[in-house]
CSV table of C-alpha atoms in Angstrom, one decimal:
chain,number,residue,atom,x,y,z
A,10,UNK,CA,-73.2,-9.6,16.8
A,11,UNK,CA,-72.8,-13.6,17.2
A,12,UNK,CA,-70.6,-15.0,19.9
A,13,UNK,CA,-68.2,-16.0,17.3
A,14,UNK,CA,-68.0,-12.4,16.0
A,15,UNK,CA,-67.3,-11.3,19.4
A,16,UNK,CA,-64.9,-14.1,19.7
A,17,UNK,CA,-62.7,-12.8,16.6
A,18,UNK,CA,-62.8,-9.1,17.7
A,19,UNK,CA,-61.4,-10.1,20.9
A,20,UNK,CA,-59.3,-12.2,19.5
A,21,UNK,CA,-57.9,-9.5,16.9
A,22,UNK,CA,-57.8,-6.6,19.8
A,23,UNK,CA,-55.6,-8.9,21.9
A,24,UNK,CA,-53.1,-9.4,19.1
A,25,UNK,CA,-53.1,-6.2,18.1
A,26,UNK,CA,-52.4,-5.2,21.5
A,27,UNK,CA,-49.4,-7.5,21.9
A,28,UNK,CA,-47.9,-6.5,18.8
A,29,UNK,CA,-48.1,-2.6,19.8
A,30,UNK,CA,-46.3,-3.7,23.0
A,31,UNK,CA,-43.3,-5.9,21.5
A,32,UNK,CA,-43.1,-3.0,19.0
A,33,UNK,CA,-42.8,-0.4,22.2
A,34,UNK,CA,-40.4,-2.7,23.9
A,35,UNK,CA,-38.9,-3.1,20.9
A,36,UNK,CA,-38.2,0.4,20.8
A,37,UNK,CA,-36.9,1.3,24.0
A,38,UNK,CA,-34.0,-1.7,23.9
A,39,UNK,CA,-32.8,0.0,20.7
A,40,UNK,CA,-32.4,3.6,22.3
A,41,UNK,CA,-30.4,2.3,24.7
A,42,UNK,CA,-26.6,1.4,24.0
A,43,UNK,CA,-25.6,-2.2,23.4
A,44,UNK,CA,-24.1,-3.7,26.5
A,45,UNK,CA,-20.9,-4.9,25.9
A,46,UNK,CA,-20.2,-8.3,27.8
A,47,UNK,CA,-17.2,-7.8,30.3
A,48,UNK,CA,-14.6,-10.4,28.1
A,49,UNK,CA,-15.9,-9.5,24.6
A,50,UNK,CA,-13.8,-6.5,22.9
A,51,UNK,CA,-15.6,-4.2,21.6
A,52,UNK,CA,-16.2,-3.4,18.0
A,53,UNK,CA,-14.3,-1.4,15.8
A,54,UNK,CA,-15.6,1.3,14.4
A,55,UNK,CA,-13.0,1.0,11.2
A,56,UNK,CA,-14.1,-0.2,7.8
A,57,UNK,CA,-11.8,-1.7,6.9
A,58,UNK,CA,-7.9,-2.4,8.1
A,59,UNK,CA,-6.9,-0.1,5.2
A,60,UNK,CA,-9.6,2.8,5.2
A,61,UNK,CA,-11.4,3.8,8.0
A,62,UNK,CA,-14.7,4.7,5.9
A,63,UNK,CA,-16.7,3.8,3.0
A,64,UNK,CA,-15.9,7.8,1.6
A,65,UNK,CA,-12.2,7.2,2.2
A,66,UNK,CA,-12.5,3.5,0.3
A,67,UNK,CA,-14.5,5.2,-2.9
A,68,UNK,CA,-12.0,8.2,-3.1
A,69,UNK,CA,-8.9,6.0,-2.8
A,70,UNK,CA,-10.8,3.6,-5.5
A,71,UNK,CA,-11.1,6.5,-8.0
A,72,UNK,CA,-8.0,8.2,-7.1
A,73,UNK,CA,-9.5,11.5,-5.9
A,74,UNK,CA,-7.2,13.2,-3.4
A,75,UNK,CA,-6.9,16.9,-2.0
A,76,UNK,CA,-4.5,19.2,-3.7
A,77,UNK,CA,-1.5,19.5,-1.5
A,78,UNK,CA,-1.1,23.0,0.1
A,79,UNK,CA,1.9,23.8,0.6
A,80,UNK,CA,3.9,25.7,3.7
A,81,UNK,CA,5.9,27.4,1.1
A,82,UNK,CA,4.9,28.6,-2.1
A,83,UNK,CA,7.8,27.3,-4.1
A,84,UNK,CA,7.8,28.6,-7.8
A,85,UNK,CA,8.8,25.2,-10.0
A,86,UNK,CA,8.8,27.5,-12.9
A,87,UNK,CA,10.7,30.0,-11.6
A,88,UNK,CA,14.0,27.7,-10.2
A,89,UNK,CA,13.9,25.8,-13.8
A,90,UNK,CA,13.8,28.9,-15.8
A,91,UNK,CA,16.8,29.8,-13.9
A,92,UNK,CA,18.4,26.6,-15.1
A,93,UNK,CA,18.2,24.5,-11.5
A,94,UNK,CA,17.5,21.2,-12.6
A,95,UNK,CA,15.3,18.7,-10.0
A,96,UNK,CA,17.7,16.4,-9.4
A,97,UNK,CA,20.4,19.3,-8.4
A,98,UNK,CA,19.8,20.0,-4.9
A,99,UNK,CA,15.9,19.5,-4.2
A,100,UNK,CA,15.1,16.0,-5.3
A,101,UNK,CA,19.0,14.6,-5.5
A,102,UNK,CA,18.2,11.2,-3.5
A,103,UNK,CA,16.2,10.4,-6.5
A,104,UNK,CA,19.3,9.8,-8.7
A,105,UNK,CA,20.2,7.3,-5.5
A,106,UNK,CA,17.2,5.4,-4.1
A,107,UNK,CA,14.1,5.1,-4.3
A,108,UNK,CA,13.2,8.1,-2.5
A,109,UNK,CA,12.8,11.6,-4.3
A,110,UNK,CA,13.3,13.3,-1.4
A,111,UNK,CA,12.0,17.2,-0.4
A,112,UNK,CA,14.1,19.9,0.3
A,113,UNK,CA,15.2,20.9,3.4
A,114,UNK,CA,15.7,24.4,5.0
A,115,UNK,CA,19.3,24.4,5.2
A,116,UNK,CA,19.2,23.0,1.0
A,117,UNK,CA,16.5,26.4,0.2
A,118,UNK,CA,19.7,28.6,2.4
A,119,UNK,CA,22.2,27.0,-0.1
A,120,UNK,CA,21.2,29.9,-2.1
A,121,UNK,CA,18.9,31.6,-0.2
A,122,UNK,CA,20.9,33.3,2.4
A,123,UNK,CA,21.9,35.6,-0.5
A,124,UNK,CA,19.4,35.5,-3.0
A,125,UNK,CA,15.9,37.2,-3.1
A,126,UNK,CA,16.0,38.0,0.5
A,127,UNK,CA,13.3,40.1,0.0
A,128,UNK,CA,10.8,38.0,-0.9
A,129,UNK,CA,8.4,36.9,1.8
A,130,UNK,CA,8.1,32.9,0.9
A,131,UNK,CA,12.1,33.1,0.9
A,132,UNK,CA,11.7,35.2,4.6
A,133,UNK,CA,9.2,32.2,6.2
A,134,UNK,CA,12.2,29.9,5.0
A,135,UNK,CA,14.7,32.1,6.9
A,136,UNK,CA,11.9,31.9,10.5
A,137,UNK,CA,12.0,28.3,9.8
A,138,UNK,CA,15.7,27.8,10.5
A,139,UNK,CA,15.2,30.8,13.7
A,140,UNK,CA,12.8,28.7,15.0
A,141,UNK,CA,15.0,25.5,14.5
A,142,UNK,CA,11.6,24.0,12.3
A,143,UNK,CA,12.0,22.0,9.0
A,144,UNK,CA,9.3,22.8,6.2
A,145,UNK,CA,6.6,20.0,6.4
A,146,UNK,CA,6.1,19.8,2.7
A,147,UNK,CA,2.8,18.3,1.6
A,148,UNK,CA,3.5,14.9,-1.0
A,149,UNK,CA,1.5,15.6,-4.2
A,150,UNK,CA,2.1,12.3,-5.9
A,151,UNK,CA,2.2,9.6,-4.1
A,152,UNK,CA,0.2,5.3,-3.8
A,153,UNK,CA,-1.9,4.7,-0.4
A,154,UNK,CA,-0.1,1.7,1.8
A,155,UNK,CA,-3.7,-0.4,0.4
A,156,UNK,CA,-1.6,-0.6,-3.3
A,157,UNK,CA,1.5,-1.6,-1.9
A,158,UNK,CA,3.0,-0.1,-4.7
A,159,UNK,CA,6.7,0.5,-3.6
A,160,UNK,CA,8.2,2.9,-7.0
A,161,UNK,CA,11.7,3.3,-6.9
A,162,UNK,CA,13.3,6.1,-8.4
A,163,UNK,CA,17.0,5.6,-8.8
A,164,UNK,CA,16.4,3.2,-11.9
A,165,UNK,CA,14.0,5.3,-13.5
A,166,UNK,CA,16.3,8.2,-13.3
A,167,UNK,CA,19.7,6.0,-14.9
A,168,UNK,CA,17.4,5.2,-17.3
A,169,UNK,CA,17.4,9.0,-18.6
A,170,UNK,CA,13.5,8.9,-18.0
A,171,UNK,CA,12.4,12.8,-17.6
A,172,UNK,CA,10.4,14.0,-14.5
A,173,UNK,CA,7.7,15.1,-16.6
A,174,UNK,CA,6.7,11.6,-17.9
A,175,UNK,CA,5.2,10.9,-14.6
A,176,UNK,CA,5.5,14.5,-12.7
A,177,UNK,CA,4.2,16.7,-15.7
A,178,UNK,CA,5.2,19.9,-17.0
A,179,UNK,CA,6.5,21.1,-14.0
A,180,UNK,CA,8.9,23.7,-15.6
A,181,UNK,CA,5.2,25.8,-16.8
A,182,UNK,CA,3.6,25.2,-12.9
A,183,UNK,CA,4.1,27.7,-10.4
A,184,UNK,CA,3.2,25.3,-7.1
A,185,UNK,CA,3.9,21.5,-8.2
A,186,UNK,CA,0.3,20.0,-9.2
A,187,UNK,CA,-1.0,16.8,-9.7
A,188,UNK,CA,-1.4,16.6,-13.8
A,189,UNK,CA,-0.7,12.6,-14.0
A,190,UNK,CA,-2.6,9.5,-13.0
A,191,UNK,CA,-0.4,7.3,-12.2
A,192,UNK,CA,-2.5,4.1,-12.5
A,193,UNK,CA,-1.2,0.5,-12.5
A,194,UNK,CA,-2.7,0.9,-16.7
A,195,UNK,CA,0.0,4.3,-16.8
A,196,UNK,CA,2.8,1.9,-15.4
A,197,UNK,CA,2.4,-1.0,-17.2
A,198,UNK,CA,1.9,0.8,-20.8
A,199,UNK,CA,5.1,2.8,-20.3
A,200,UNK,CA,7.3,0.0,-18.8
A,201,UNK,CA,5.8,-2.3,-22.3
A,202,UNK,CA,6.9,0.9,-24.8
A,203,UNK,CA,10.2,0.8,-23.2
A,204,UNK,CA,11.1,-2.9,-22.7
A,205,UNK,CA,11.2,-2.5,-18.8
A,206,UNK,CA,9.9,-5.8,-16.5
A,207,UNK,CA,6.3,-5.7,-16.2
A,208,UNK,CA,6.0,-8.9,-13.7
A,209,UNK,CA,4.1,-8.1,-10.4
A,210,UNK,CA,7.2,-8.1,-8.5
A,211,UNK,CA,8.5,-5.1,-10.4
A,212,UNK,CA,6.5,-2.8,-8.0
A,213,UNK,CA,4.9,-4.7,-5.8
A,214,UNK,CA,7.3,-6.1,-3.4
């Protein structure tokens, strides 16, 4: 081999050999955690302010929530066939504010001291009160803070809309489901059919 060949292969081991070395030490800094310096905050590990991950962001983006499960197994269909309306005793701030509002233990004993005692979802309301607890009931409908959608009952309700133009049939479910989408598109198309505002500040405020 000529000196210039053996020049070039020396040359090309060396850099080879330097490479394979950054590379290792390359290696080793990344196995070990980040030092943080001593005035810099550390990062967060949120996505963003609103979600904490991408999952959470995608899910909220195509509405896609858990069904609720409730404490209680409260049949809708049942109290409605037996002529209790939503806005009686359950859901009677709705007539008032904006808040629907979820029944209490002392509203379910309204009735419930003497009626259907012998049912077990009526006797774990009953341990509620003995234990001095109030049923955490799980929201079914509902807008994440991120759509700062703030929907206000009371109007809806003096304008003689029904619960099951945004709620469902509720009167055929047995535990209250989520059959609606209630997308901004929902909104909007009702509120046009019906002459109602339809300017941003409507239910974004």
């Amino acid at each position: 081999m000529s000196q210039q060949g053996v020049t070039r292969r020396r040359l090309w081991i060396a850099a080879v050999t330097m490479v394979a070395a950054s590379l290792a030490s390359l290696a080793g800094a990344l196995s070990q955690p980040a030092e943080v310096p001593p005035n810099r905050p550390e990062m967060s590990q949120v996505f963003t302010p609103a979600r904490s991950t991408v999952g959470q962001a995608v899910r909220d983006f195509f509405g896609v929530r858990p069904d609720a499960v409730q404490p209680i197994a409260f049949p809708h269909s049942v109290h409605i066939a037996n002529r209790l309306g939503c806005l009686d005793y359950c859901h009677a701030s709705a007539a008032a504010g904006p808040v629907a509002g979820l029944p209490s233990v002392r509203t379910c004993l309204i009735c419930h001291r003497t009626v259907a005692t012998d049912r077990p979802e009526v006797q774990k309301v009953v341990a509620y009160e003995e234990r001095g607890e109030d049923i955490a009931w799980q929201r079914v409908y509902g807008y994440p803070p991120s759509a700062h959608v703030k929907f206000n009952h009371a109007p809806h309700v003096r304008r003689d809309v029904k619960c099951g133009v945004c709620h469902g049939d509720v009167a055929q479910q047995r535990e209250a489901q989520r059959s609606k989408r209630l997308t901004m598109g929902f909104c909007v198309g009702c509120h046009r059919a019906n002459q109602a505002p339809i300017d941003c500040t409507a239910c974004h405020f």
